[in-house]
mmCIF file of C-alpha atoms in Angstrom:
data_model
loop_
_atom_site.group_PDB
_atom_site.id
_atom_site.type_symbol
_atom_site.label_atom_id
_atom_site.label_comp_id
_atom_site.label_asym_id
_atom_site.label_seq_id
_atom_site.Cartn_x
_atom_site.Cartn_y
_atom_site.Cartn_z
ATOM 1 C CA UNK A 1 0.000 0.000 0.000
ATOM 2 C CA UNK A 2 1.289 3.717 -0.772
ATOM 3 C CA UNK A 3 1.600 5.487 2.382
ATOM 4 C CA UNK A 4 3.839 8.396 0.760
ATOM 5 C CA UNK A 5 1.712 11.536 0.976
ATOM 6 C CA UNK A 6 2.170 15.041 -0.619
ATOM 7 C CA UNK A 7 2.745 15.896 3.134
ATOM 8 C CA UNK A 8 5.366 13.525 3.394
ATOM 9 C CA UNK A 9 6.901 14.365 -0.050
ATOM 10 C CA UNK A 10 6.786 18.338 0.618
ATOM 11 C CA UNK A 11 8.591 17.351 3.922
ATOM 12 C CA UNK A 12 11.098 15.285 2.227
ATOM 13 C CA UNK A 13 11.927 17.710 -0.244
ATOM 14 C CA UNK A 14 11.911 20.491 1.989
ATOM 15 C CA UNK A 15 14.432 18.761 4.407
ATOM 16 C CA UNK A 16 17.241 17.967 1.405
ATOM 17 C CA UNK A 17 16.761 21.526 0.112
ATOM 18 C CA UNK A 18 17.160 22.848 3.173
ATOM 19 C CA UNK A 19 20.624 20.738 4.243
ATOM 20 C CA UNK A 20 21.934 21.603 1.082
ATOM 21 C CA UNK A 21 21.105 24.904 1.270
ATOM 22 C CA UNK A 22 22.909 25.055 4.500
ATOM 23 C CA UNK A 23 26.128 23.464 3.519
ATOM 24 C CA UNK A 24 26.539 25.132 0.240
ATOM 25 C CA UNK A 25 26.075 28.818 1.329
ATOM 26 C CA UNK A 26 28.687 30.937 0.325
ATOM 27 C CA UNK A 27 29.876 28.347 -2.390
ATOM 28 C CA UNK A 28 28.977 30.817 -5.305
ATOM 29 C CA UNK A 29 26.004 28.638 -5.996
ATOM 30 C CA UNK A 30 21.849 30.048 -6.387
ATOM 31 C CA UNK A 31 19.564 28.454 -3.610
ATOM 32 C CA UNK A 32 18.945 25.021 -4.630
ATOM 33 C CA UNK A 33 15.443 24.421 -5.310
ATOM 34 C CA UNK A 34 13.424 21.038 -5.969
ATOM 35 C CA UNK A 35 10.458 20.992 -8.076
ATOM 36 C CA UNK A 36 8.199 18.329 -10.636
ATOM 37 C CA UNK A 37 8.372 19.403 -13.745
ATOM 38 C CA UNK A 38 7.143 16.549 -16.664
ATOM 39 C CA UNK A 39 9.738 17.060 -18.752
ATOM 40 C CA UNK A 40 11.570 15.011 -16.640
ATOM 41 C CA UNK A 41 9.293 12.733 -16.714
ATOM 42 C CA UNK A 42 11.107 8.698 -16.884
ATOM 43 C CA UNK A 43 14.379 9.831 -15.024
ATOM 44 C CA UNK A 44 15.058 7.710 -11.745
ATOM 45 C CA UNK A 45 13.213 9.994 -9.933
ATOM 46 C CA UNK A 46 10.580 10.315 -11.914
ATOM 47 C CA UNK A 47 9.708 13.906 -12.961
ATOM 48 C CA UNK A 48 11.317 15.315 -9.632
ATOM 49 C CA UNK A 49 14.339 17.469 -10.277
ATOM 50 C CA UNK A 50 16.672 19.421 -8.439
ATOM 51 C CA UNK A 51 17.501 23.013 -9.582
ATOM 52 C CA UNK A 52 20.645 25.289 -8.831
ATOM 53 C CA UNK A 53 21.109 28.282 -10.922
ATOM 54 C CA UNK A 54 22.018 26.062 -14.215
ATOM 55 C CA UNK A 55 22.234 22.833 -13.268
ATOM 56 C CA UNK A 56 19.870 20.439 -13.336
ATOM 57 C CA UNK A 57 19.398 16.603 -12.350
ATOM 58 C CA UNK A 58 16.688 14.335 -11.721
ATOM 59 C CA UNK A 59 16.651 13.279 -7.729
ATOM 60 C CA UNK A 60 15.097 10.289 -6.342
ATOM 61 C CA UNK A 61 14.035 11.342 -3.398
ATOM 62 C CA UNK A 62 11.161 8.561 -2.924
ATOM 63 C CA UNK A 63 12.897 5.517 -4.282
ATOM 64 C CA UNK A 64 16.016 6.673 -2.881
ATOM 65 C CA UNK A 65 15.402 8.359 0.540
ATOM 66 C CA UNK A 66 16.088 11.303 1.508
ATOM 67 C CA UNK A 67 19.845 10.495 2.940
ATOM 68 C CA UNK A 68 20.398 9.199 -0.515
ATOM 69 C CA UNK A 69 19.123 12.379 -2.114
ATOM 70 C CA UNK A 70 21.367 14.672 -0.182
ATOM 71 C CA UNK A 71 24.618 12.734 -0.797
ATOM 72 C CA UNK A 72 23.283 12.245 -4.390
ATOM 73 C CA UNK A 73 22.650 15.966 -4.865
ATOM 74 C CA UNK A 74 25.903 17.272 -2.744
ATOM 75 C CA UNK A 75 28.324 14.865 -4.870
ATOM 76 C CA UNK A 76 26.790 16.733 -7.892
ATOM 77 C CA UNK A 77 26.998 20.342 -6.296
ATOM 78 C CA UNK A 78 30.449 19.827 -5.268
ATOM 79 C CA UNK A 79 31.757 20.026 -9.014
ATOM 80 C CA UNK A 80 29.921 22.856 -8.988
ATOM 81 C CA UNK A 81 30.889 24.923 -6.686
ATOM 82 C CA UNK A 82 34.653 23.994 -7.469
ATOM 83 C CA UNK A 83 34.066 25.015 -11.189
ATOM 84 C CA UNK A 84 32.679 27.941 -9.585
ATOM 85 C CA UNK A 85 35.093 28.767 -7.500
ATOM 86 C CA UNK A 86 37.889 27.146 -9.565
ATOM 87 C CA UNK A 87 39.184 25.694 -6.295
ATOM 88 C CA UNK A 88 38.729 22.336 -4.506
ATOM 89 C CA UNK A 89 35.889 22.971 -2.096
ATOM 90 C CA UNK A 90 35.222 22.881 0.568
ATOM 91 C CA UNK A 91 38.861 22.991 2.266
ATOM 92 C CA UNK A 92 38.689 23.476 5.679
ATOM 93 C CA UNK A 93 42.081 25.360 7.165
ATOM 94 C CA UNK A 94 43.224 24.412 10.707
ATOM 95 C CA UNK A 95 43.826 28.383 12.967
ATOM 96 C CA UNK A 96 47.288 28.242 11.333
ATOM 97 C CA UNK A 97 45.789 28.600 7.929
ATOM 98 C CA UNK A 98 47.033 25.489 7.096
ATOM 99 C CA UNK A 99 44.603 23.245 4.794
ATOM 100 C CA UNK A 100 43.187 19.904 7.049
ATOM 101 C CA UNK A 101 42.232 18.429 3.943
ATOM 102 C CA UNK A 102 39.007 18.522 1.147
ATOM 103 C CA UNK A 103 35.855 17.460 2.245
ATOM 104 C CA UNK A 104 34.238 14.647 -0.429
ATOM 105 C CA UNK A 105 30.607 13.873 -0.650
ATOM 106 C CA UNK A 106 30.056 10.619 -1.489
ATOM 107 C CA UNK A 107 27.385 9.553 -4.139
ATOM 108 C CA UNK A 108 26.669 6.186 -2.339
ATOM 109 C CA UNK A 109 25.868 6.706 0.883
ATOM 110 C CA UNK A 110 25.512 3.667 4.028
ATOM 111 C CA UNK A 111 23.070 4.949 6.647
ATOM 112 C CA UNK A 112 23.254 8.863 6.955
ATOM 113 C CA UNK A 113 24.181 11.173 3.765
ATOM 114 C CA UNK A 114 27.932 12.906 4.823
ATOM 115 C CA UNK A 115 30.857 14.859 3.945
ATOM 116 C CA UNK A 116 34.096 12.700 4.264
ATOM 117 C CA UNK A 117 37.527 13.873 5.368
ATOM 118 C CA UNK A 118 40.538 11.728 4.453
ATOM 119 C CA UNK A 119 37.965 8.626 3.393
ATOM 120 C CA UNK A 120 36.229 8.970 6.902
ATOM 121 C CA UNK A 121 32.753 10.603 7.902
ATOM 122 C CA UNK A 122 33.381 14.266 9.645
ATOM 123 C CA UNK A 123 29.749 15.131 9.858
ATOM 124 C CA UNK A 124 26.273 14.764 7.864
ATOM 125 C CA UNK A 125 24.954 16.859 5.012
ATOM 126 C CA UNK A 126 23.587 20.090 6.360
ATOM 127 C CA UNK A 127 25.600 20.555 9.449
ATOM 128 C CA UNK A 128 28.992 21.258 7.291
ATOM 129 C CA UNK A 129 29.617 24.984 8.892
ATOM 130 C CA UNK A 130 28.823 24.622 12.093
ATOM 131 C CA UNK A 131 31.121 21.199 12.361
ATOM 132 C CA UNK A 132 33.897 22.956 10.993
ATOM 133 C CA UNK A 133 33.270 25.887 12.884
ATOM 134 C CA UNK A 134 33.051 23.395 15.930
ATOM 135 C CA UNK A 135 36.142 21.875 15.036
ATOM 136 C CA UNK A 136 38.256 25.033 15.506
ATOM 137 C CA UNK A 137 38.369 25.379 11.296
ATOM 138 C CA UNK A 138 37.071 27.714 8.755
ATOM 139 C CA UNK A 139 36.472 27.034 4.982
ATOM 140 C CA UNK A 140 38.424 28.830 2.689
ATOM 141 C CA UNK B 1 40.222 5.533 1.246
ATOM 142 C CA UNK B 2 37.129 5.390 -0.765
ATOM 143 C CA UNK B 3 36.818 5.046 -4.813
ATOM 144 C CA UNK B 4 34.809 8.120 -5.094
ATOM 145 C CA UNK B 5 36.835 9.605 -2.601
ATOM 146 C CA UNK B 6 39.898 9.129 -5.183
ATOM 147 C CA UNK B 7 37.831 10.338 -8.212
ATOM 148 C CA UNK B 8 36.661 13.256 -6.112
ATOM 149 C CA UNK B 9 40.682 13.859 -5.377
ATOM 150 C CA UNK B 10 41.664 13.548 -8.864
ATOM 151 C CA UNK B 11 38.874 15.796 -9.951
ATOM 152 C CA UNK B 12 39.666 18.424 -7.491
ATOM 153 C CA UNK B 13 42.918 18.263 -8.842
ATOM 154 C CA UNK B 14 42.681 17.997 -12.756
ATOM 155 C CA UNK B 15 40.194 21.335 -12.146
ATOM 156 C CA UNK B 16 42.738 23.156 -10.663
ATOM 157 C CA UNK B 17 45.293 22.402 -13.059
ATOM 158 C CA UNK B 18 42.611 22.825 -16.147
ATOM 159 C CA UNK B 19 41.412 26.267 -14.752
ATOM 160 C CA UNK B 20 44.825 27.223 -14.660
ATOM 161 C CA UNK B 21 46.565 30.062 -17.448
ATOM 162 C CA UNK B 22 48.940 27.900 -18.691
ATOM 163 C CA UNK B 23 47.145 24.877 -19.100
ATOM 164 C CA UNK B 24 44.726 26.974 -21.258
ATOM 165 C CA UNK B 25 47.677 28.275 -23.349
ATOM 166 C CA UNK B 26 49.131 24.446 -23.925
ATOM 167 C CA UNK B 27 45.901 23.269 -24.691
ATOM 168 C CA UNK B 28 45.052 25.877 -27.533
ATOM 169 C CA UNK B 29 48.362 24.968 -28.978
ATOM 170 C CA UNK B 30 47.595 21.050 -28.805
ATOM 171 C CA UNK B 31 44.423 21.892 -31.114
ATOM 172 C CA UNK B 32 45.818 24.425 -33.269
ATOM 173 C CA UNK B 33 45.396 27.567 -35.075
ATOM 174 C CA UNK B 34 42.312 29.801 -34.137
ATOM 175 C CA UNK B 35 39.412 28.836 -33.772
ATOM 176 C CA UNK B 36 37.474 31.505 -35.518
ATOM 177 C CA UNK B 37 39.398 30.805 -38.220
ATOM 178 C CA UNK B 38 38.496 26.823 -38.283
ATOM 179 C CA UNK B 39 34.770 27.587 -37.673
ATOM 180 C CA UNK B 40 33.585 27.676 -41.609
ATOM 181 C CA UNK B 41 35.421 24.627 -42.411
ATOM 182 C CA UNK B 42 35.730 22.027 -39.361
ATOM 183 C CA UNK B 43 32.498 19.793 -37.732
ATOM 184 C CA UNK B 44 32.284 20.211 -33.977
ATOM 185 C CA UNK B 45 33.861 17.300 -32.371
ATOM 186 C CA UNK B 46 31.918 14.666 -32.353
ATOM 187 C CA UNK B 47 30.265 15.174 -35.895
ATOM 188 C CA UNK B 48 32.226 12.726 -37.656
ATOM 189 C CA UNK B 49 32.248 9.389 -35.818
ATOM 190 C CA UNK B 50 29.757 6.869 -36.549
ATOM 191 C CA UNK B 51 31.707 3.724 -34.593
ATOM 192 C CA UNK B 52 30.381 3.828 -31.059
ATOM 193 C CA UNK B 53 34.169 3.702 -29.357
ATOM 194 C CA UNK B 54 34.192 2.669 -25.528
ATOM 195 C CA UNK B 55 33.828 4.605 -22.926
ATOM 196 C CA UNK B 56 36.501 3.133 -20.732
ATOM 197 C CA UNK B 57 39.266 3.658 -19.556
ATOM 198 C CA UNK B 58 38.158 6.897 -21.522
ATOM 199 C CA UNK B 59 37.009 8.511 -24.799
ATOM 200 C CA UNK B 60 38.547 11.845 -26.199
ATOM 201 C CA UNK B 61 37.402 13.471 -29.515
ATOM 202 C CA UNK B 62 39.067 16.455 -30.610
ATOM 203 C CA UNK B 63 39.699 18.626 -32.768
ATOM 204 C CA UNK B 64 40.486 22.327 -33.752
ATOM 205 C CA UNK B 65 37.259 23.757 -32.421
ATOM 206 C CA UNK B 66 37.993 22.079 -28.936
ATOM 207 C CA UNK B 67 37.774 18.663 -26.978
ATOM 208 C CA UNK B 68 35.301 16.199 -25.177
ATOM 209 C CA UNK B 69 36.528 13.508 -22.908
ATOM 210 C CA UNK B 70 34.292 10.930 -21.386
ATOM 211 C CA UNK B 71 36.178 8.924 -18.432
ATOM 212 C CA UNK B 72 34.931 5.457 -17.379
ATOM 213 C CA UNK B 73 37.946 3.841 -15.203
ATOM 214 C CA UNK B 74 36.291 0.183 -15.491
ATOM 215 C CA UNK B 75 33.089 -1.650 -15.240
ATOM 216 C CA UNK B 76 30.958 -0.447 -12.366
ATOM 217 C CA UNK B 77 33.040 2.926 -11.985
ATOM 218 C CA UNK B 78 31.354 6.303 -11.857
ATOM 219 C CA UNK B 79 32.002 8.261 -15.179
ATOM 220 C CA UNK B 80 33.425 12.185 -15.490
ATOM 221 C CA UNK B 81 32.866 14.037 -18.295
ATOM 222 C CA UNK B 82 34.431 16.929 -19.595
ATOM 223 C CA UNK B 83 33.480 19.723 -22.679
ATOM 224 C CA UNK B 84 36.313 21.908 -23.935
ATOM 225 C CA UNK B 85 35.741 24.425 -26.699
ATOM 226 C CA UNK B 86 38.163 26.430 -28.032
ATOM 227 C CA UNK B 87 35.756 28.894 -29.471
ATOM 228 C CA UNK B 88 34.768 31.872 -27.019
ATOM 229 C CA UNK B 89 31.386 31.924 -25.877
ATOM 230 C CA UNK B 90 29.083 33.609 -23.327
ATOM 231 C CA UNK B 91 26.897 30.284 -22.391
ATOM 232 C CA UNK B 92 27.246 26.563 -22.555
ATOM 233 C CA UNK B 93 23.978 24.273 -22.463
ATOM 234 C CA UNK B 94 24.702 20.573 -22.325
ATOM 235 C CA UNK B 95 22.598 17.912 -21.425
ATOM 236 C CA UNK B 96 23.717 14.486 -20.521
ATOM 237 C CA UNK B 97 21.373 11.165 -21.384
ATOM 238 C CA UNK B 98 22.745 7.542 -20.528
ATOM 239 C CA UNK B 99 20.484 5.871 -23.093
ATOM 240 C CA UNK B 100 17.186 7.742 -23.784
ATOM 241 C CA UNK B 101 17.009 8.732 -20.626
ATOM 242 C CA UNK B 102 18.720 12.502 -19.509
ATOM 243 C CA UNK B 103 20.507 12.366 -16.355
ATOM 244 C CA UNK B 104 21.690 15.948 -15.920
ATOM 245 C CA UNK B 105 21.592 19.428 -17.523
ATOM 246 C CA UNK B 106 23.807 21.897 -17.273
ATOM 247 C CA UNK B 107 23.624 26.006 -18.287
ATOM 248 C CA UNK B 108 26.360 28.022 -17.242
ATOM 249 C CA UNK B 109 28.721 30.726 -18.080
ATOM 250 C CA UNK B 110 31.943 28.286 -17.952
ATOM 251 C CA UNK B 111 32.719 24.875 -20.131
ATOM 252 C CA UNK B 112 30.653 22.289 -17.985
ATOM 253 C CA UNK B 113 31.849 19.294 -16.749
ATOM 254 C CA UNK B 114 30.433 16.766 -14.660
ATOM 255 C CA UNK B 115 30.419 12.971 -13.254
ATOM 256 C CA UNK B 116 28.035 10.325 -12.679
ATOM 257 C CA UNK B 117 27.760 8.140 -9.621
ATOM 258 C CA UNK B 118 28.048 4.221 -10.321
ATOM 259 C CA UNK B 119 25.450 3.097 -8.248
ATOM 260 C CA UNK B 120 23.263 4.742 -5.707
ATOM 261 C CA UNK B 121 21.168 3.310 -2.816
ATOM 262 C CA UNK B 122 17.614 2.481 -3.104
ATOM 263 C CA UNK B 123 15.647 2.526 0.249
ATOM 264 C CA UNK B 124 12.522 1.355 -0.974
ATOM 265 C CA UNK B 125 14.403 -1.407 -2.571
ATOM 266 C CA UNK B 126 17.149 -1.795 0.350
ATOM 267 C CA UNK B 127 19.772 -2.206 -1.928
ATOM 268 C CA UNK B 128 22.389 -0.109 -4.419
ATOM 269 C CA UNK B 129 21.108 0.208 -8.105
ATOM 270 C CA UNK B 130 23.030 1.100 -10.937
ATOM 271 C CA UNK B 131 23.279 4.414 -12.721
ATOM 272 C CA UNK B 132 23.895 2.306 -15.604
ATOM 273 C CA UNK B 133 23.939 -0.616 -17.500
ATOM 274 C CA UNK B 134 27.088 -2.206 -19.354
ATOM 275 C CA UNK B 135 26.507 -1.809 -22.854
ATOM 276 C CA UNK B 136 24.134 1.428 -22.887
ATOM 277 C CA UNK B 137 25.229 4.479 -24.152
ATOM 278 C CA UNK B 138 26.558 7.614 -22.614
ATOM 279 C CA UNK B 139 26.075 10.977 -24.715
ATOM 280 C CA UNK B 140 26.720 14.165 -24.374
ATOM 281 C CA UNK B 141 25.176 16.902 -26.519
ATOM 282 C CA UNK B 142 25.620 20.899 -25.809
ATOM 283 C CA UNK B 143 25.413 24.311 -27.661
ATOM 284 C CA UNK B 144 27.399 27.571 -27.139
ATOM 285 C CA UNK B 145 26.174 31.115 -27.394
ATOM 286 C CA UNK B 146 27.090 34.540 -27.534
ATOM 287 C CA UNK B 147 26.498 37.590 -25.597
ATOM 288 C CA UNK B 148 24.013 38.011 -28.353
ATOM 289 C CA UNK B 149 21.865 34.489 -27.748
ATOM 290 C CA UNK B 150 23.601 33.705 -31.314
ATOM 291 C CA UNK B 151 24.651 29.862 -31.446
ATOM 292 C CA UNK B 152 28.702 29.852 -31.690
ATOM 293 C CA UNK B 153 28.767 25.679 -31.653
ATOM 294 C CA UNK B 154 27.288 22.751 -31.257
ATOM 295 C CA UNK B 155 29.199 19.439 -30.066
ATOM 296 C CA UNK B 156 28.279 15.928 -29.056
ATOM 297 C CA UNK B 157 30.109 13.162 -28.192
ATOM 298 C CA UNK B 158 28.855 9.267 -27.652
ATOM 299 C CA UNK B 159 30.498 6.151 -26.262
ATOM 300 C CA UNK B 160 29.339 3.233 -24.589
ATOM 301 C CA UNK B 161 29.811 1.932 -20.829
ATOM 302 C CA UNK B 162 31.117 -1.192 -20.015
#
């Protein structure tokens, strides 16, 4: 039985946009946005896509969960904002200035959708500022 | 550390070395003499390949008017893409299809690149599915314009995944 309601898919969508919003502020990227439109109509996730500035990509937010969605959708947005930028990003620098590292979003995720540092987890999608913030770091 | 962490490294890297002045100076040299000047006479790369070539390790088509490079490492590997015109231009538009179906779209003020996952988990199925299937094919297909809207080029480039 379908127990997915437009409630529960305005909620979904609304908490992806949101974490991505969050995490990619200040990454030279427009507000990411998802929305149906047909003519996407057959991708994996259906007609849904997700919109930022230019880009465009179909997002499977049903099939694929939500966690799915955001690592799906941050892996993409990461080439953007590089190509953006024309930097790696994001690249957290320790209080000497000195770079920690780049951050990688991984397309598949296992449990919770997150930003990896040197191969391991360093926090989930939508909490990247305020972990590196917490961690004594800033992004460049 | 991770596969996609790797590609994500080598990415990271490759952009900063392709966004760089003098990799943009050796690369107009590798394709030749101006492009404006090639624009009557050459087909956008792409244009003249009917063999479907492999997209693995990786695909390159080039020629004076610029370059496209589709990467596939192995079977099962995410893919990167990559668009490089020679001819100035305000605006790409690309859009990407693995088969029929389009998996991303791009419009932007800068040559677009891209990748595409392998696999990606399925919660209503509890399991990873595939981006794509061995055998289909991966396309690319984009336009330029000028400040004016005008169309400066079109390009496409084909190959298929293992």
């Amino acid at each position: 039985m379908d127990t997915w309601t437009e409630s529960d898919a305005g909620a979904a969508r609304a908490f992806v946009a949101d974490r991505l919003n969050a995490d990619f502020a200040g990454a030279g990227l427009q507000k990411v946005e998802i929305r149906v439109d047909p003519a996407w109509t057959g991708t994996l996730g259906g007609d849904l896509i997700l919109v930022s500035g230019g880009h465009e990509f179909p997002l499977d937010v049903r099939g694929g969960g939500v966690e799915q969605a955001c690592a799906f959708a941050a892996f993409q947005l990461q080439d953007d904002a590089m190509g953006e930028l024309n930097r790696p990003w994001p690249e957290p620098t320790n209080s000497a200035g000195d770079s920690v590292g780049v951050l990688t979003a991984p397309a598949e995720v296992d449990g919770v959708a997150v930003w990896e540092l040197a191969g391991k987890p360093f926090c989930a999608i939508g909490h990247l500022h305020r972990a590196v913030e917490a961690a004594g770091w800033r992004i460049k | 550390m991770s596969a996609v962490q790797q590609l994500k490294d080598n990415f990271a890297r490759k952009l900063k070395l392709a966004r760089t002045p003098a990799h943009a100076l050796a690369l107009l040299a590798m394709v030749g003499p101006t492009a404006k000047a090639c624009a009557a006479d050459t087909p956008p790369p792409g244009s003249g390949s009917t063999t479907i070539h492999s997209c693995s390790p990786n695909y390159t088509d080039k020629n004076k008017l610029g370059r496209l490079s589709i990467q596939q490492k192995g079977p099962g590997t995410s893919i990167q893409w990559g668009t490089y015109p020679n001819l100035p231009a305000d605006r790409y538009v690309v859009s990407i299809y693995v088969g029929s179906t389009k998996v991303d779209g791009k419009k932007q003020n800068y040559p677009p690149h891209g990748s595409l996952p392998a696999r990606t988990w399925h919660t209503s199925k509890n399991r990873y599915v595939r981006t794509y299937q061995p055998g289909q094919i991966f396309k690319i297909t984009g336009t330029s314009y000028n400040t004016k809207g005008a169309v400066v080029q079109k390009f496409f480039i084909k190959c298929k995944l293992v």
